Amino acid sequence: MSPRQELIRQKLIRQELAAAIFDEVGALTRDEAGITREAYGEGEERAMQAIERRAALLGLAAERDRFQNLWLRLPEDSRAEPPVVIGSHLDSVPRGGNFDGLAGVVAGLLLLDALRGQAMTAPPLRVLALRGEESAFYGKACIGSLALLGQLPASALSLHHRSGRGTLGEAMARSGVDVDAVARSEALLAPAEIAAYLELHIEQGPVMTARDWPSAVVTGIRGNLRHNRIRCLGEAGHSGAVPRWLRKDAVLAVAELLSRMDEHWRVLLQMGMDLVMTAGICTTAPESHAVSVIPGEVSFSFEVRSQDSATLERFYELFREECRTVATSRGVRFAFDACLASPPAVMDAGWIGCIEAAGHARGTSVEQIASGAGHDAAVFANAGVPSGMIFVRNANGSHNPDEAMAIGDFADGVDLMLKALRKAVPSKISTCPHALA
Ligand code: GLV
Ligand code: MN
Ligand code: MN
């Protein structure tokens, strides 16, 4: 077999391996519609165990930390010096897609596999499968990475499950997490103990497909301010008997509030600001709502995201001001739960340069893109760890069952990460002969 044929053979083997892992984890965590890997729940645990089994089959060392995040490494490489960490998460939103998070962990696994038997990289390479990145079940994002760095506020442990199934702290304890250590804000790792954090992730948006970019380099990550539950309290009444001027209709109040915010959003976009706003949950009380009842109560979530902290804060202030205005004009009251914040993050210029240079070296230009979605990379970057992200294009959006990714695009992204690693740590890693795409 010629070297070129051998390269093609390696490429096919790795794509098949990746596809098999995606299929296996997908099959283990599929529910009636889509994929559900609940943070600190059953689906996430199944995914963790599937990755552990794969690691064992591939002869990689796997170990969980005290917060039940999973670490993989080459067995011969137990060096203690600060590693380059390739990470992502294994949980998902309810009824989501198979690739959000999982793609980054599989990418790390393939990279370790590709480097096996070669001279060791300097610094060492570690793969990290994080838990609880999605905020869908407990309303708090990036739980695993924040806890790892000792940055998860103890108050987060009291957050309630979206369907009333206990608290986050209880779920973490059931998963084997040392919750007392989390409550003490004990860090398992200091930022200085990590040389760099890299994450491969699907884009989750339509831009790369529209522009025909298989992979891209991420420049920054939007932060957000959010309330998981705001209650708008009006007055229930007979839908036929109460005239408009005497109503305190909570649905109309929330509808007006959101329309006003939508208009502010439109204007701020015209002014060139980076902003998205969502009320993903909006519901009347099922135990008392009826066609013939003026709604007396609405519960809704509110989230604003931006790459710019000042924009986030200004838009949030505007929201609270509009709540006051609508409360007065419609005779309702708003009751707020805690406002949760995830700050925006900027990716490391050095890693952006390395990823771009890696693209040039293989004859493709790698475009820059900002991430609309949140990622664990933001937690590491904001803690001072030089962080980089590669996006892989995907079809049909994300956080839905139709999310799709071509395995060739995934391999392209993994190849880019390997080449960027070679650029950044050229000393020994460059002896690796395998191409991943
Ligand atoms: C994570 O997917 C997020 O909500 O941005
Ligand atoms: Mn997600
Ligand atoms: Mn994700």
XYZ file of C-alpha atoms and ligand atoms in Angstrom:
444
model
C 0.000 0.000 0.000
C 1.399 3.431 -0.946
C 1.658 6.145 1.774
C -1.235 7.942 0.093
C -3.403 4.836 0.131
C -2.497 4.294 3.773
C -3.573 7.884 4.514
C -6.934 7.310 2.833
C -7.380 4.050 4.739
C -6.691 5.819 8.049
C -9.119 8.543 7.125
C -11.912 6.085 6.413
C -11.255 4.113 9.591
C -11.482 7.260 11.692
C -14.666 8.467 10.027
C -16.223 5.044 10.589
C -15.120 5.076 14.208
C -16.639 8.524 14.746
C -19.903 7.495 13.047
C -20.094 4.348 15.180
C -19.688 6.349 18.399
C -22.314 8.891 17.345
C -24.710 6.057 16.450
C -24.102 4.174 19.672
C -24.502 7.163 21.997
C -27.501 8.361 19.951
C -29.231 4.972 20.208
C -28.603 4.820 23.965
C -30.078 8.259 24.617
C -32.941 8.512 22.129
C -36.409 9.120 23.502
C -39.765 9.374 21.675
C -38.607 12.404 19.737
C -34.951 13.337 19.678
C -32.088 12.863 22.090
C -32.353 13.433 25.846
C -29.227 13.397 27.970
C -30.390 15.110 31.111
C -27.708 16.926 33.145
C -26.811 14.690 36.116
C -29.478 12.283 34.908
C -29.869 8.978 33.152
C -29.132 9.893 29.531
C -25.984 11.826 30.394
C -24.741 8.916 32.515
C -25.362 6.481 29.643
C -23.356 8.729 27.330
C -20.520 8.913 29.880
C -20.441 5.126 30.178
C -20.493 4.675 26.389
C -17.482 6.984 26.067
C -15.723 5.100 28.866
C -16.330 1.786 27.054
C -14.986 3.252 23.801
C -11.950 4.614 25.577
C -11.266 1.156 27.020
C -11.648 -0.453 23.574
C -9.216 2.074 22.137
C -6.739 1.496 24.972
C -7.110 4.994 26.426
C -7.040 5.740 30.136
C -10.333 7.090 31.483
C -10.984 8.530 34.907
C -13.770 10.528 36.494
C -12.966 13.444 38.768
C -14.791 14.035 42.064
C -17.417 16.074 40.209
C -18.037 13.203 37.779
C -16.519 14.878 34.743
C -14.675 12.322 32.619
C -10.986 12.674 31.711
C -9.264 10.675 28.947
C -5.574 10.424 28.166
C -3.006 8.208 26.550
C -2.172 5.568 29.196
C 1.559 6.132 28.886
C 1.158 9.877 29.438
C 0.618 10.552 33.139
C 2.629 13.759 33.218
C 1.338 16.254 35.787
C 2.275 19.454 33.960
C -0.540 21.738 32.734
C -2.192 20.041 29.753
C -3.946 21.255 26.638
C -7.523 20.203 27.402
C -9.837 19.266 24.556
C -13.328 19.338 25.965
C -17.034 19.583 25.481
C -20.191 18.291 27.163
C -22.198 15.084 27.075
C -25.579 16.351 28.239
C -28.299 17.649 25.921
C -31.510 19.637 26.011
C -34.703 17.536 26.186
C -35.524 16.133 22.772
C -32.465 17.727 21.224
C -29.929 16.546 18.663
C -27.083 14.032 18.845
C -24.119 16.288 18.057
C -24.402 19.287 20.382
C -21.582 18.588 22.847
C -20.939 14.977 21.880
C -19.078 16.053 18.719
C -16.413 17.812 20.809
C -15.835 14.795 23.041
C -15.609 12.411 20.069
C -13.172 14.839 18.416
C -10.929 14.640 21.471
C -11.135 10.864 21.516
C -10.103 10.687 17.840
C -7.201 13.031 18.426
C -5.877 10.899 21.281
C -6.316 7.802 19.151
C -4.434 9.436 16.290
C -1.544 10.326 18.573
C -1.187 6.910 20.157
C 2.192 5.320 19.681
C 3.699 8.637 18.626
C 6.145 10.818 20.485
C 4.384 12.594 23.314
C 2.984 16.038 22.775
C 4.358 18.913 24.767
C 2.342 19.937 26.734
C 0.344 16.781 27.473
C -3.093 16.348 25.936
C -6.198 15.569 27.987
C -9.766 15.068 26.810
C -12.526 16.287 29.101
C -16.166 15.203 28.855
C -18.045 17.722 30.956
C -21.429 17.314 32.588
C -24.305 19.728 32.794
C -23.486 22.347 30.162
C -27.114 22.827 29.142
C -29.313 25.000 31.302
C -32.457 23.226 30.112
C -33.145 21.136 33.225
C -32.006 23.350 36.107
C -31.754 26.768 34.458
C -28.002 27.067 35.049
C -25.477 26.612 32.223
C -21.955 25.141 32.323
C -22.390 23.485 35.715
C -19.576 20.943 35.217
C -16.950 23.426 34.069
C -17.882 26.077 36.670
C -17.746 23.477 39.459
C -14.403 22.174 38.208
C -12.893 25.651 38.564
C -14.610 26.283 41.928
C -16.891 28.892 40.379
C -20.345 27.373 40.705
C -22.231 29.492 43.248
C -23.423 27.312 46.152
C -26.903 28.779 45.594
C -27.085 26.928 42.241
C -27.336 23.645 44.158
C -30.826 24.687 45.301
C -32.125 25.276 41.767
C -35.180 23.166 41.031
C -35.619 20.698 38.209
C -37.870 21.997 35.420
C -40.461 19.295 36.182
C -40.180 19.591 39.958
C -37.959 16.512 40.310
C -35.813 17.776 43.192
C -32.847 20.124 43.201
C -29.626 20.262 41.229
C -27.666 19.403 44.390
C -29.734 16.243 44.871
C -29.234 15.168 41.246
C -25.492 15.817 41.480
C -25.292 13.760 44.690
C -27.193 10.871 43.024
C -24.625 11.017 40.181
C -21.792 10.585 42.675
C -20.610 14.205 42.751
C -18.880 15.361 45.941
C -21.557 18.001 46.529
C -20.028 19.257 49.786
C -16.883 20.161 47.860
C -18.981 21.940 45.218
C -20.821 23.840 47.968
C -17.451 24.892 49.425
C -16.455 26.166 45.959
C -13.511 23.783 46.026
C -11.675 23.944 42.699
C -10.436 20.627 41.309
C -8.156 22.578 38.987
C -6.796 26.115 39.026
C -6.818 27.973 35.683
C -3.013 28.087 35.832
C -3.004 24.282 35.807
C -4.471 24.251 32.286
C -2.208 25.297 29.413
C -5.116 25.791 26.999
C -8.725 24.723 26.451
C -9.910 23.762 22.962
C -13.428 22.811 21.940
C -14.882 21.588 18.692
C -18.625 22.176 18.421
C -21.325 22.282 15.793
C -22.323 25.820 14.837
C -25.987 25.305 15.816
C -26.966 28.130 13.468
C -27.499 28.551 9.731
C -24.551 30.793 8.789
C -21.894 28.219 7.872
C -24.262 26.188 5.734
C -25.433 29.348 3.973
C -21.841 30.416 3.355
C -20.620 26.921 2.513
C -17.983 26.778 5.260
C -17.342 23.208 6.531
C -15.396 24.551 9.516
C -14.713 27.968 11.000
C -12.811 29.543 13.880
C -14.773 31.103 16.740
C -13.853 34.641 17.791
C -16.078 35.062 20.840
C -19.075 33.649 22.672
C -22.253 35.490 23.571
C -23.066 35.798 27.247
C -26.545 36.007 28.664
C -28.728 37.346 31.448
C -31.809 35.341 32.204
C -34.700 34.619 34.472
C -35.946 31.033 34.478
C -39.326 32.026 35.858
C -41.055 35.369 36.060
C -44.660 35.403 37.219
C -47.048 38.005 35.871
C -49.892 38.249 38.376
C -53.173 39.778 37.224
C -56.709 38.859 38.161
C -58.694 35.837 37.015
C -62.306 36.540 36.062
C -65.276 35.648 33.880
C -64.338 36.135 30.237
C -67.822 37.357 29.376
C -68.643 39.441 32.388
C -65.630 41.729 32.843
C -65.257 44.724 30.458
C -61.849 45.565 29.012
C -61.271 48.578 31.223
C -61.662 46.536 34.405
C -59.503 43.594 33.377
C -56.074 42.601 34.714
C -55.255 40.097 32.008
C -51.839 38.505 32.574
C -51.566 37.069 29.041
C -52.164 40.436 27.396
C -49.732 42.066 29.822
C -46.944 39.599 28.953
C -47.792 39.829 25.247
C -47.495 43.626 25.405
C -44.286 43.424 27.408
C -42.660 41.054 24.902
C -43.857 43.126 21.922
C -42.332 46.235 23.463
C -39.043 44.379 24.020
C -39.177 43.046 20.463
C -39.427 46.610 19.173
C -36.468 47.734 21.312
C -34.546 44.737 19.972
C -35.312 45.717 16.374
C -34.114 49.295 16.950
C -30.932 48.232 18.768
C -30.075 45.843 15.940
C -30.456 48.719 13.509
C -27.973 50.621 15.640
C -25.486 47.780 15.105
C -25.664 46.084 18.499
C -25.252 42.343 18.950
C -28.421 41.108 20.645
C -30.906 38.237 20.773
C -33.882 37.897 23.061
C -36.039 34.849 23.843
C -38.975 33.928 26.060
C -38.700 30.167 25.618
C -41.262 29.279 28.266
C -44.590 31.077 28.480
C -47.573 29.451 30.106
C -50.833 30.058 31.944
C -51.554 27.939 35.028
C -52.813 24.560 33.722
C -54.717 23.795 36.931
C -56.956 26.868 36.549
C -56.759 28.115 32.947
C -59.812 27.725 30.716
C -61.326 29.179 27.566
C -63.838 31.152 29.622
C -61.406 32.489 32.248
C -59.461 35.744 31.985
C -55.892 34.580 32.701
C -54.845 35.703 36.161
C -51.299 34.387 36.002
C -48.599 33.753 33.407
C -45.176 32.235 34.061
C -42.466 32.950 31.545
C -38.705 32.816 31.081
C -36.724 35.718 29.726
C -33.254 35.570 28.231
C -31.083 38.153 26.508
C -27.764 37.297 24.874
C -24.986 39.480 23.492
C -21.254 39.494 22.943
C -21.138 42.792 24.782
C -21.685 43.023 28.566
C -22.845 46.648 28.423
C -25.500 45.777 25.831
C -26.703 42.925 28.045
C -27.002 45.190 31.050
C -28.676 48.033 29.165
C -31.234 45.725 27.572
C -31.955 44.093 30.919
C -32.543 47.501 32.550
C -34.893 48.350 29.685
C -36.746 45.102 30.359
C -37.235 45.907 34.038
C -38.392 49.416 33.106
C -40.943 48.010 30.642
C -42.152 45.578 33.318
C -42.895 48.578 35.551
C -44.677 50.413 32.718
C -46.849 47.420 31.779
C -47.568 46.657 35.442
C -48.962 50.170 35.891
C -50.933 50.337 32.649
C -52.467 46.859 32.947
C -52.868 46.535 36.706
C -50.603 43.492 37.017
C -47.552 42.682 39.090
C -44.323 40.927 38.095
C -42.526 38.590 40.523
C -38.960 37.695 39.527
C -36.780 34.729 40.442
C -32.995 35.264 40.618
C -31.347 36.773 37.538
C -28.618 34.365 36.331
C -25.636 35.678 34.400
C -23.172 34.024 32.009
C -20.650 36.627 30.850
C -19.553 36.880 27.202
C -16.091 35.578 26.339
C -13.354 36.323 23.829
C -11.314 33.494 22.326
C -7.535 33.631 22.544
C -5.949 35.530 19.646
C -3.029 33.080 19.552
C -5.308 30.081 19.085
C -7.422 31.927 16.509
C -4.178 32.580 14.609
C -3.073 28.935 14.918
C -6.403 27.629 13.633
C -6.344 30.055 10.708
C -2.732 29.168 9.931
C -3.613 25.461 10.095
C -6.297 26.109 7.477
C -3.886 27.999 5.237
C -1.324 25.215 5.544
C -3.783 22.733 4.109
C -4.874 25.157 1.391
C -8.244 26.260 2.764
C -9.114 29.566 4.348
C -10.818 29.327 7.708
C -13.407 32.027 8.234
C -14.121 33.693 11.559
C -17.491 33.435 13.237
C -18.930 34.540 16.594
C -20.811 31.991 18.629
C -24.422 32.768 19.393
C -24.732 29.774 21.683
C -22.991 29.437 25.036
C -20.146 26.959 25.573
C -17.874 25.655 28.330
C -15.035 27.388 26.446
C -16.450 30.701 27.740
C -15.982 29.557 31.346
C -12.348 28.596 30.737
C -11.631 31.750 28.723
C -13.126 34.003 31.399
C -11.046 32.196 34.027
C -7.929 33.217 32.098
C -7.225 29.943 30.270
C -6.205 30.622 26.627
C -9.153 29.073 24.806
C -10.001 28.312 21.196
C -13.007 26.896 19.412
C -13.597 25.315 16.044
C -17.109 25.209 14.643
C -18.329 22.507 12.290
C -21.309 23.346 10.101
C -24.535 21.510 10.747
C -27.948 21.373 9.142
C -31.384 22.023 10.629
C -30.221 24.164 13.540
C -29.807 22.678 16.986
C -31.639 22.067 20.270
C -34.080 20.104 18.160
C -34.269 16.463 17.007
C -33.472 17.317 13.369
C -29.961 18.644 14.067
C -27.668 16.954 11.500
C -23.941 16.893 10.765
C -22.066 15.304 7.853
C -19.312 13.028 9.089
C -16.957 14.478 6.437
C -17.464 17.970 7.891
C -16.754 16.621 11.357
C -13.539 14.971 10.133
C -12.587 18.275 8.498
C -12.954 20.048 11.855
C -10.949 17.380 13.710
C -8.211 17.627 11.102
C -8.140 21.400 11.567
C -7.789 20.962 15.322
C -4.954 18.490 14.936
C -3.143 20.815 12.532
C -3.696 23.786 14.864
C -2.225 21.738 17.715
C 0.776 20.995 15.545
C 1.199 24.721 14.875
C 0.893 25.589 18.546
C 2.994 22.782 19.986
C 5.200 21.844 17.045
C 7.965 20.247 19.079
C 6.819 16.656 19.089
C 3.263 16.403 17.899
C 4.309 16.936 14.285
C 5.635 13.396 14.126
C 2.051 12.122 13.968
C 1.612 10.670 10.468
C -2.168 10.251 10.442
C -4.523 12.544 8.627
C -7.996 12.752 10.092
C -9.692 13.932 6.946
C -26.190 26.093 25.144
O -26.470 25.334 24.247
C -26.815 27.382 25.188
O -27.922 27.487 25.737
O -26.261 28.330 24.613
Mn -26.755 23.164 23.574
Mn -23.300 22.577 23.309
